[in-house]
PDB file of C-alpha atoms in Angstrom:
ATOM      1  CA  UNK A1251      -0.210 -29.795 161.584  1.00 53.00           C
ATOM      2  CA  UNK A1252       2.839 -28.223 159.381  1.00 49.00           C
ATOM      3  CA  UNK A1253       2.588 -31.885 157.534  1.00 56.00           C
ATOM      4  CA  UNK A1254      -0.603 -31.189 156.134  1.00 52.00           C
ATOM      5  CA  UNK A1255       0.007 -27.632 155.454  1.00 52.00           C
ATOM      6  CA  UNK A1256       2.678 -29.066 153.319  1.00 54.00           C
ATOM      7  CA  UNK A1257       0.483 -32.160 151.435  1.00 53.00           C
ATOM      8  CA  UNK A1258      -2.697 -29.174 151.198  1.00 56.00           C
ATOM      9  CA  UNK A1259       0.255 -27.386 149.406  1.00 56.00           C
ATOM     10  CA  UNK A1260       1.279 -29.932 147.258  1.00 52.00           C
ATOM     11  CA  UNK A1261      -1.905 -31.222 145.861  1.00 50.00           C
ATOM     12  CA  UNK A1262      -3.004 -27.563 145.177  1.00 54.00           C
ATOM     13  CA  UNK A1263      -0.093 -27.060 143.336  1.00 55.00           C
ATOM     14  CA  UNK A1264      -0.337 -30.311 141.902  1.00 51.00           C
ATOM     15  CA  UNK A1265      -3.575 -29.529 141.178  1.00 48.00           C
ATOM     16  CA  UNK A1266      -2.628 -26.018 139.420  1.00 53.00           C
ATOM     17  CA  UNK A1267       0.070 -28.176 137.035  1.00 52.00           C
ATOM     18  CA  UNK A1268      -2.448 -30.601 135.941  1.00 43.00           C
ATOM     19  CA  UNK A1269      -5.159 -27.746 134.852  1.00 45.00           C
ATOM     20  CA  UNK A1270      -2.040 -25.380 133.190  1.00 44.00           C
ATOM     21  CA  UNK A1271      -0.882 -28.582 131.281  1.00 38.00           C
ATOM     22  CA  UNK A1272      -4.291 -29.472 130.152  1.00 38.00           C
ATOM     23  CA  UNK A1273      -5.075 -25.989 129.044  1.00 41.00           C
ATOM     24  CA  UNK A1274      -1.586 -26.195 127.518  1.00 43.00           C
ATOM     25  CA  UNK A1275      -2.312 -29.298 125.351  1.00 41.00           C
ATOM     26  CA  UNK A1276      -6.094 -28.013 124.544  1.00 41.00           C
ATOM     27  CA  UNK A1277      -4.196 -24.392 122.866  1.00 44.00           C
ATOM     28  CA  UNK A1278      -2.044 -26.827 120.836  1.00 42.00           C
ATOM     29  CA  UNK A1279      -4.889 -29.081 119.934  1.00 42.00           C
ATOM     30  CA  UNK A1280      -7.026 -25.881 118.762  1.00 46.00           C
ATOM     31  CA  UNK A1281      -3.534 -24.202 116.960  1.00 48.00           C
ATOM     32  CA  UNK A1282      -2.675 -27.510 115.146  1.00 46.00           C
ATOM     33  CA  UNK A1283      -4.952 -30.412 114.770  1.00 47.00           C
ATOM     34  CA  UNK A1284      -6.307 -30.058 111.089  1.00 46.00           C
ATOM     35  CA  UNK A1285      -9.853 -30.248 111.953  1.00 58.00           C
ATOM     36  CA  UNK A1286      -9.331 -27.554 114.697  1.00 60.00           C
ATOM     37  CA  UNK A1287     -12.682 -25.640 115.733  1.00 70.00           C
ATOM     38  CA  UNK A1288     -10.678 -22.091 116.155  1.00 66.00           C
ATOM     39  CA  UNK A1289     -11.727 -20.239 113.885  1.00 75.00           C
ATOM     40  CA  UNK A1290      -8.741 -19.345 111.253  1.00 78.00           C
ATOM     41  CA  UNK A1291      -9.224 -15.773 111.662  1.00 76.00           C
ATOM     42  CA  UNK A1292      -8.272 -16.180 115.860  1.00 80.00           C
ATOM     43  CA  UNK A1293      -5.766 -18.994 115.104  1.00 83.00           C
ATOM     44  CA  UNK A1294      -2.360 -17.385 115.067  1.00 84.00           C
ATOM     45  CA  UNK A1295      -0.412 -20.189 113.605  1.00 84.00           C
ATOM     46  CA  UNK A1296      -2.398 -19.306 110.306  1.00 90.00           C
ATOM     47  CA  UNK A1297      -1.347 -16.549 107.832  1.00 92.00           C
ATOM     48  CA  UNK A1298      -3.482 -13.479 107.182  1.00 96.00           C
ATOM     49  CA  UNK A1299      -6.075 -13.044 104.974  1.00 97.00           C
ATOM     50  CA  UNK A1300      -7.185  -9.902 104.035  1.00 97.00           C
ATOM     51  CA  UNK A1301     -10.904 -11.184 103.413  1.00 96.00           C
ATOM     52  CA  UNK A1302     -11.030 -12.521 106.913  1.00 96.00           C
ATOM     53  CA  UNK A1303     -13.277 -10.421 110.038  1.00 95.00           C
ATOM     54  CA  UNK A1304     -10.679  -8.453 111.865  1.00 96.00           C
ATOM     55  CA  UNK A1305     -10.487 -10.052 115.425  1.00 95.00           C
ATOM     56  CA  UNK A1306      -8.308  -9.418 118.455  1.00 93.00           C
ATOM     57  CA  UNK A1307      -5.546 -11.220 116.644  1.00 94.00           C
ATOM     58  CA  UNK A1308      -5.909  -9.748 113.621  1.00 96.00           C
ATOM     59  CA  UNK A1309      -2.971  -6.815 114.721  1.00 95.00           C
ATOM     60  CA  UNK A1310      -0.797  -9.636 115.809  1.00 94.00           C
ATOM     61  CA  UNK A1311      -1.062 -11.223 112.485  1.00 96.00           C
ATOM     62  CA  UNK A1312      -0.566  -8.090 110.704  1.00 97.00           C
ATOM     63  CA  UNK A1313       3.028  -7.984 112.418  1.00 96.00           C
ATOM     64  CA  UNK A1314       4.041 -11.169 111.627  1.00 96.00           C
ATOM     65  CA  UNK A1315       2.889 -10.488 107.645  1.00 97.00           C
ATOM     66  CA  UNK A1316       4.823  -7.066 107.788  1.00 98.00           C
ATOM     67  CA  UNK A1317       8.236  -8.845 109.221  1.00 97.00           C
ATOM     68  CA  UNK A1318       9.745  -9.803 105.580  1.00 96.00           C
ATOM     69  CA  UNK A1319       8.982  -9.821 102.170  1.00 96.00           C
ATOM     70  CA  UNK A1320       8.207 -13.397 102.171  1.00 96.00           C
ATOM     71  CA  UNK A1321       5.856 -13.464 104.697  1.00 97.00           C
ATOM     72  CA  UNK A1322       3.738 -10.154 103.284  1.00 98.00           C
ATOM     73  CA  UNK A1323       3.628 -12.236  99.740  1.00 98.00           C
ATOM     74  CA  UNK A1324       1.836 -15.093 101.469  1.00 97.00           C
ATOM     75  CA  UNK A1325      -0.556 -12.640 103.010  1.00 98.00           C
ATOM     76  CA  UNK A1326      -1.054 -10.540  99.902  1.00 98.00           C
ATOM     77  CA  UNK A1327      -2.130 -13.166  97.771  1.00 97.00           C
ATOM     78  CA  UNK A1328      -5.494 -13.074  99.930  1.00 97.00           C
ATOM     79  CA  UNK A1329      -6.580  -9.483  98.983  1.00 97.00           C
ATOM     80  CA  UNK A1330      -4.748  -7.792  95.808  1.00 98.00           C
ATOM     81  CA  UNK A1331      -3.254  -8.071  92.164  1.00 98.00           C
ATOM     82  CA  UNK A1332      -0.162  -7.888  91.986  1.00 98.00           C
ATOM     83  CA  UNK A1333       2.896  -9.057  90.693  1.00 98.00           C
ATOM     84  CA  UNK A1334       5.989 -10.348  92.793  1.00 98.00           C
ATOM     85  CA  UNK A1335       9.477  -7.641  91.530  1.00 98.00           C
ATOM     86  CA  UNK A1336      13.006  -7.958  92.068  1.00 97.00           C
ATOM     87  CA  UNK A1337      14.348  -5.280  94.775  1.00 97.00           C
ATOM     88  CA  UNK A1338      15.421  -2.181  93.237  1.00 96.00           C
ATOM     89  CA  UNK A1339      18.124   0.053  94.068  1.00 96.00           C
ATOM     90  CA  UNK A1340      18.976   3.369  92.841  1.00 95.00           C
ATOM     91  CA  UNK A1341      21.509   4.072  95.416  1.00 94.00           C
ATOM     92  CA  UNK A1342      21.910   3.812  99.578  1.00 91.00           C
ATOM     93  CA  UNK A1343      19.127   6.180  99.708  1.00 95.00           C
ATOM     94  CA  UNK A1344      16.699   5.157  96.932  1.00 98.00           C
ATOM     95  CA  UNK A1345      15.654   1.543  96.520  1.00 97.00           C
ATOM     96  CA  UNK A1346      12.302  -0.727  97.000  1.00 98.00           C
ATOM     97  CA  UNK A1347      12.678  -3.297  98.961  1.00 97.00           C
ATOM     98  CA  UNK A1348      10.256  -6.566  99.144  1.00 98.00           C
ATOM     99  CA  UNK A1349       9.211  -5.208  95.671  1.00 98.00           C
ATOM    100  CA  UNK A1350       5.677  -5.332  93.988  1.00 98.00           C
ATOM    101  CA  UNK A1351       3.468  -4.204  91.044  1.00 98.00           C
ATOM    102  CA  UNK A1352       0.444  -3.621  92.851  1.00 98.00           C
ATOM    103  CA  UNK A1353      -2.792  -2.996  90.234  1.00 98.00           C
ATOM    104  CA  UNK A1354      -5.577  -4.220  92.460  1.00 98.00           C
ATOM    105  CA  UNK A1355      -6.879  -4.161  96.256  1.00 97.00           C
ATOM    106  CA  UNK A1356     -10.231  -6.232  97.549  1.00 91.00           C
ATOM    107  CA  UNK A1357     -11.973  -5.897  94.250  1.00 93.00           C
ATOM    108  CA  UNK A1358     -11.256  -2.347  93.473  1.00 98.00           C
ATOM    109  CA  UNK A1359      -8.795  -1.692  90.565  1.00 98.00           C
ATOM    110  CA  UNK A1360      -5.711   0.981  90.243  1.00 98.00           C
ATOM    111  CA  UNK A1361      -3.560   2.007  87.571  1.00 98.00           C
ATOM    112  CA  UNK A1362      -0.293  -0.328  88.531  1.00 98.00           C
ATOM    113  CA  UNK A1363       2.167   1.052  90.953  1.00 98.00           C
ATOM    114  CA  UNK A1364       5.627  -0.138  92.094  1.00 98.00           C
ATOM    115  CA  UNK A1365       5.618  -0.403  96.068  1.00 98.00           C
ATOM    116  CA  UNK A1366       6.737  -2.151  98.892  1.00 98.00           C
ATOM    117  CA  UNK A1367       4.870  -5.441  99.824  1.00 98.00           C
ATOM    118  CA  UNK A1368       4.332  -3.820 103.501  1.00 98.00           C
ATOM    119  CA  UNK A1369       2.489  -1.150 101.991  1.00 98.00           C
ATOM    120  CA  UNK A1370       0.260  -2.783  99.574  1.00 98.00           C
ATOM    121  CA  UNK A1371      -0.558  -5.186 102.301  1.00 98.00           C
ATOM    122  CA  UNK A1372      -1.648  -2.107 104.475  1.00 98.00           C
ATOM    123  CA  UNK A1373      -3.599  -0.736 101.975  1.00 98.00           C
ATOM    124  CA  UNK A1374      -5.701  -3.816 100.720  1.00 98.00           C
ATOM    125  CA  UNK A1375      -6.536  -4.252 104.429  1.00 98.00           C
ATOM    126  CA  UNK A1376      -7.729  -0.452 104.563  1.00 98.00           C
ATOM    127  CA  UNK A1377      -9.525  -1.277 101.467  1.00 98.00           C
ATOM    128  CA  UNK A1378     -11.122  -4.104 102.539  1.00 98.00           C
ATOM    129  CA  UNK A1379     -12.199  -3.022 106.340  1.00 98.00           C
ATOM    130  CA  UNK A1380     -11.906   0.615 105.960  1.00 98.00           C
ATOM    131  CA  UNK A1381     -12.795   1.998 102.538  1.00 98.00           C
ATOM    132  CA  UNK A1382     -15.566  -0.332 101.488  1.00 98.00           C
ATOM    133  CA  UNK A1383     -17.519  -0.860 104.384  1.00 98.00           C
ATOM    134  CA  UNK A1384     -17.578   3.449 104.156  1.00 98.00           C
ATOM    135  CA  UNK A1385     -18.169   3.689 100.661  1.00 98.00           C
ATOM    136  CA  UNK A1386     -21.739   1.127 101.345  1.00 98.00           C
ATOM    137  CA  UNK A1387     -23.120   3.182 103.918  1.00 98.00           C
ATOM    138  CA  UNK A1388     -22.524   6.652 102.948  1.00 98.00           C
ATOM    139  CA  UNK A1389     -23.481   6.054  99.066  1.00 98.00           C
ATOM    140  CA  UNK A1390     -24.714   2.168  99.051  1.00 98.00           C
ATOM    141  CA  UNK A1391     -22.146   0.932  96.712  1.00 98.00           C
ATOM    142  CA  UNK A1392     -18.781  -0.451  96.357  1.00 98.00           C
ATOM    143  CA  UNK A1393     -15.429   1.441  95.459  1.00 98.00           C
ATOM    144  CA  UNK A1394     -14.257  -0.016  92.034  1.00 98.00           C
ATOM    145  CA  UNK A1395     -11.009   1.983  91.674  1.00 98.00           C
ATOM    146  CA  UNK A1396      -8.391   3.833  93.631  1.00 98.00           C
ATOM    147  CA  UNK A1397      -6.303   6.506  92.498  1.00 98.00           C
ATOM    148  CA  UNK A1398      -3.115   7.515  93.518  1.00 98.00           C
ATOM    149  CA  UNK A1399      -0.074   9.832  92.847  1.00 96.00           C
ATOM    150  CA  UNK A1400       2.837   6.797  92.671  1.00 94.00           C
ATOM    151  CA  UNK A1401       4.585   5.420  95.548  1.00 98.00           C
ATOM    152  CA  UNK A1402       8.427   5.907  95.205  1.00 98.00           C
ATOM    153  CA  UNK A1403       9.753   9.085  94.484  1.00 97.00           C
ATOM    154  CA  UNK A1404      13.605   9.410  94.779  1.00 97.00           C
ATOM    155  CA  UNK A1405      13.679  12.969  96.285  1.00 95.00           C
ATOM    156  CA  UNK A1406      14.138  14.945  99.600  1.00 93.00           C
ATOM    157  CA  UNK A1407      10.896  15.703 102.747  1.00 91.00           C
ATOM    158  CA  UNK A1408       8.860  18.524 101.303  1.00 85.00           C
ATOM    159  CA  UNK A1409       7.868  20.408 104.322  1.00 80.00           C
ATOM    160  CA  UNK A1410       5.679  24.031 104.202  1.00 78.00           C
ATOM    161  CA  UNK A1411       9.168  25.514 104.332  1.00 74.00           C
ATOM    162  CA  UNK A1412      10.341  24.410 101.309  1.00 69.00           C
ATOM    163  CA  UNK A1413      12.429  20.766 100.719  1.00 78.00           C
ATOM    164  CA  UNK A1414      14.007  19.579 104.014  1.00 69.00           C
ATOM    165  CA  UNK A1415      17.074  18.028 104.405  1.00 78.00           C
ATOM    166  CA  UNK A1416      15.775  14.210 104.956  1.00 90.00           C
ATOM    167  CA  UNK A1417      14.747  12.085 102.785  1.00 96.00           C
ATOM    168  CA  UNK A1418      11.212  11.194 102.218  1.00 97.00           C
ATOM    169  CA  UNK A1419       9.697   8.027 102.939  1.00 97.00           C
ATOM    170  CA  UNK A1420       8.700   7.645  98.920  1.00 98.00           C
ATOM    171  CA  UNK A1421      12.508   7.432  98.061  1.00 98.00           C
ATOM    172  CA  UNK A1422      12.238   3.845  99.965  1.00 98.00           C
ATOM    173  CA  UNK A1423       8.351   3.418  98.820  1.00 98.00           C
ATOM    174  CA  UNK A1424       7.371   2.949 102.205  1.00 98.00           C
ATOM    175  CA  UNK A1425       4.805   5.736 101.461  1.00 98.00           C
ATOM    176  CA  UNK A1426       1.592   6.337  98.782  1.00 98.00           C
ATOM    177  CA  UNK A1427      -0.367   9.244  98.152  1.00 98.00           C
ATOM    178  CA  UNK A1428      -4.078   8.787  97.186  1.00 98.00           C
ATOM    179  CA  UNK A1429      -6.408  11.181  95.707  1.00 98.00           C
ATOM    180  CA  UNK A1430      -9.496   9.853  95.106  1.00 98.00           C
ATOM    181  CA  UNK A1431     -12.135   7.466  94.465  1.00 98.00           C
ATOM    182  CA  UNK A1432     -14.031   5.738  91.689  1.00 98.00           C
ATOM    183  CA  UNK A1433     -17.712   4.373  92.813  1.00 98.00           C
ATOM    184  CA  UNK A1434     -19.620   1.881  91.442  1.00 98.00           C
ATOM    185  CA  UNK A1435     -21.907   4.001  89.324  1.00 98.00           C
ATOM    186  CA  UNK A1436     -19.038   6.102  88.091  1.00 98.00           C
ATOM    187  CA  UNK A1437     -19.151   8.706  90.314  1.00 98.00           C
ATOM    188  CA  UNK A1438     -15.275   9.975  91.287  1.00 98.00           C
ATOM    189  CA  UNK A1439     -14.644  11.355  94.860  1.00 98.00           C
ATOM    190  CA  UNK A1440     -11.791  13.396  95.181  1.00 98.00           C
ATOM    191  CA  UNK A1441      -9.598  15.018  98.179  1.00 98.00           C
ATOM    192  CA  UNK A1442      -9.325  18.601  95.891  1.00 97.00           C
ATOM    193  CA  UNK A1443     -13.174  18.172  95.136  1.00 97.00           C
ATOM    194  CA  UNK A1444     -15.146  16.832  98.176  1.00 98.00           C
ATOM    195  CA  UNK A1445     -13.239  17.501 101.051  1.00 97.00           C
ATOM    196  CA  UNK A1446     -15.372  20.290 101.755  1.00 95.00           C
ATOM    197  CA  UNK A1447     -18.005  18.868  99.482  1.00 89.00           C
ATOM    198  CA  UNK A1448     -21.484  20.522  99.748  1.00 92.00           C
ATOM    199  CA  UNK A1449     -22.489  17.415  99.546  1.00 95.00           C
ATOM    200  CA  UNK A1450     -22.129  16.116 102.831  1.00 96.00           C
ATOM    201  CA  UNK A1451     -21.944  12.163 102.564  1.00 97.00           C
ATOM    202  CA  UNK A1452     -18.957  12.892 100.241  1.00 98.00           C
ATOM    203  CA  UNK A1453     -17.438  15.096 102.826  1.00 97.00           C
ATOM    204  CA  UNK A1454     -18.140  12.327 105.380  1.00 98.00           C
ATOM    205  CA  UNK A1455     -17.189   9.494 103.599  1.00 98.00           C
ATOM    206  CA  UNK A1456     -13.382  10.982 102.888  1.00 98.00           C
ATOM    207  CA  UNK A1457     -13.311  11.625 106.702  1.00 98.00           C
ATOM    208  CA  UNK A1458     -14.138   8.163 107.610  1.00 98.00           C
ATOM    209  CA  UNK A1459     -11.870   7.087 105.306  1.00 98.00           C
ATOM    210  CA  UNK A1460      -9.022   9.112 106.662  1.00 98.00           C
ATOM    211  CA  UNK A1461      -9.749   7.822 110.027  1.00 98.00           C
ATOM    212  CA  UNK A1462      -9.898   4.083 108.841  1.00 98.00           C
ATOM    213  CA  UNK A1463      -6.496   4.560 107.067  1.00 98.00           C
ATOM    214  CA  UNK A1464      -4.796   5.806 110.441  1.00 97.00           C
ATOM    215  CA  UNK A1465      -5.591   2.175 111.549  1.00 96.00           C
ATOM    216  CA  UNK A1466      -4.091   0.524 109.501  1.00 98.00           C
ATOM    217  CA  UNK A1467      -1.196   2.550 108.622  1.00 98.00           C
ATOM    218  CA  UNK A1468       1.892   4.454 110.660  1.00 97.00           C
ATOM    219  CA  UNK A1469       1.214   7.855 109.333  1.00 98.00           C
ATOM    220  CA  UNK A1470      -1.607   9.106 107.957  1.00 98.00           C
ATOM    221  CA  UNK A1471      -1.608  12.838 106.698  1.00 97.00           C
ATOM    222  CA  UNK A1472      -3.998  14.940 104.628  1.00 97.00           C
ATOM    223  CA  UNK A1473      -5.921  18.131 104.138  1.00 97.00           C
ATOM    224  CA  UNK A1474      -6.436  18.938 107.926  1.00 95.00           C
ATOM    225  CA  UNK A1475      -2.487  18.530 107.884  1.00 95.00           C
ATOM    226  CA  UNK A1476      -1.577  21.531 105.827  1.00 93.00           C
ATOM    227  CA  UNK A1477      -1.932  22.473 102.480  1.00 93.00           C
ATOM    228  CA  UNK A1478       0.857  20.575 100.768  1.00 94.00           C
ATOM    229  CA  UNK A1479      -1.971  17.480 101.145  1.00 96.00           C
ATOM    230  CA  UNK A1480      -4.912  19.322 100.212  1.00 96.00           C
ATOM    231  CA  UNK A1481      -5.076  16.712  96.820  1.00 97.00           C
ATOM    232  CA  UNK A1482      -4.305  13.659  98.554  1.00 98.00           C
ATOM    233  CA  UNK A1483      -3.666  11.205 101.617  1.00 98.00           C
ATOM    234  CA  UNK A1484       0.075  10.656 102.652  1.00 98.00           C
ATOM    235  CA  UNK A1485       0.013   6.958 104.040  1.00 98.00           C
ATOM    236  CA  UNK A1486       3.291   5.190 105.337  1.00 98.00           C
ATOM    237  CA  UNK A1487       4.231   2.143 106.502  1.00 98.00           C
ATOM    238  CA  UNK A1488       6.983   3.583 108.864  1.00 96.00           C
ATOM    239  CA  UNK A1489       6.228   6.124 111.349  1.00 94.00           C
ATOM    240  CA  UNK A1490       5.139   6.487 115.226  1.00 90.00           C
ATOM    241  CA  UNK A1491       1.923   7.094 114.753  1.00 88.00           C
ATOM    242  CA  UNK A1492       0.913  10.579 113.345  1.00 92.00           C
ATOM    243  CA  UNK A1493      -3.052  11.179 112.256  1.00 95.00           C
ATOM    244  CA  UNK A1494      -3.923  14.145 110.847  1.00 93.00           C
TER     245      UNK A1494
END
């Protein structure tokens, strides 16, 4: 009786190897055989592209983009104009690392701004899943330009009580601040102007915005923060997750 026990164990775990190995060997067949079925945007071997639907792997891919400069180039390329810059350094404090001229984001132009891959990455995917897919339902049209108040900034935290003691996140330019928006039909929406718009699809359309940028970025802060972002949304790469 204990004999068979034993062989009934056996062949079930037999059993169990044979299915894990074959699932094994179908995930690698479906990662890496050219002509693989998996859709690109769900196979995590492949590097992201910021045109591509966001999927449950899409966060995972993000990481791996965000890990070094070389890797966020590759994924860049997919979604923004730009031009590749050697790191800068003004001192221990003040430098860009992973360097770019950014002047473009998922077919909405910018004047051109000096920033760190990681954050131009994060902000042509906010473009591209967050701000346009808002801008078509709340006014039917596309964004064509985004405006901005630089990136670095070699300077001290400015805090309600005055400058702080830290340094801010621009004097690394792991940080933008954006003010507005340029429509299709020419129409400008602005943090100052239509955050309490009387025109409530503007007013809605910077809110959704807001909330699309906490996704995608670490920090997210503007006019329901406190005054000193009344003009414009203070978006990091860096941070544990503040949304205001």
């Amino acid at each position: 009786m204990l004999n068979a026990l034993k062989r009934r164990l056996l062949a079930l775990l037999g059993a169990a190897f044979s299915v894990g190995l074959a699932l094994l060997i179908m995930g690698a067949f479906l990662v890496f055989y050219p002509d693989s079925p998996l859709p690109e945007e769900w196979n995590p071997m492949r590097t992201l592209d910021v045109r591509e639907p966001i999927t449950g792997m899409t966060p995972w891919k993000l990481t791996q983009a965000l890990a070094t400069g070389e890797q966020c180039l590759a994924a860049l390329e997919s979604g923004a104009l730009f031009s590749s810059k050697p790191d800068f350094a003004h001192n221990a404090q003040c430098n860009i690392r992973s360097q770019v001229a950014l002047r473009g984001v998922a077919d909405a132009g910018m004047s051109e701004v000096n920033t760190r891959c990681q954050v131009a990455l994060r902000i042509a995917m906010w473009m591209q899943h967050g701000i346009q897919p808002a801008a078509e339902q709340h006014f039917g049209q596309s964004v064509t330009r985004l405006h901005h108040l630089s990136s670095y900034s070699c300077r001290q935290i400015r805090t309600s009580a005055g400058t702080g003691a830290r340094m801010s996140t621009h004097a690394t330019a792991d940080a933008i601040d954006i003010t507005g928006f340029t429509l299709s039909d020419g129409r400008k929406i602005t943090l100052l102007q239509d955050w309490n718009s009387s025109d409530p699809a503007a007013s809605a359309f910077l809110r959704d915005v807001r909330d699309s940028a906490c996704d995608w970025f670490r920090v997210t802060l503007g006019p329901d923060y406190n005054a000193l972002h009344a003009d414009h949304f203070h978006l990091q790469h860096t941070g544990w997750g503040l949304c205001r």
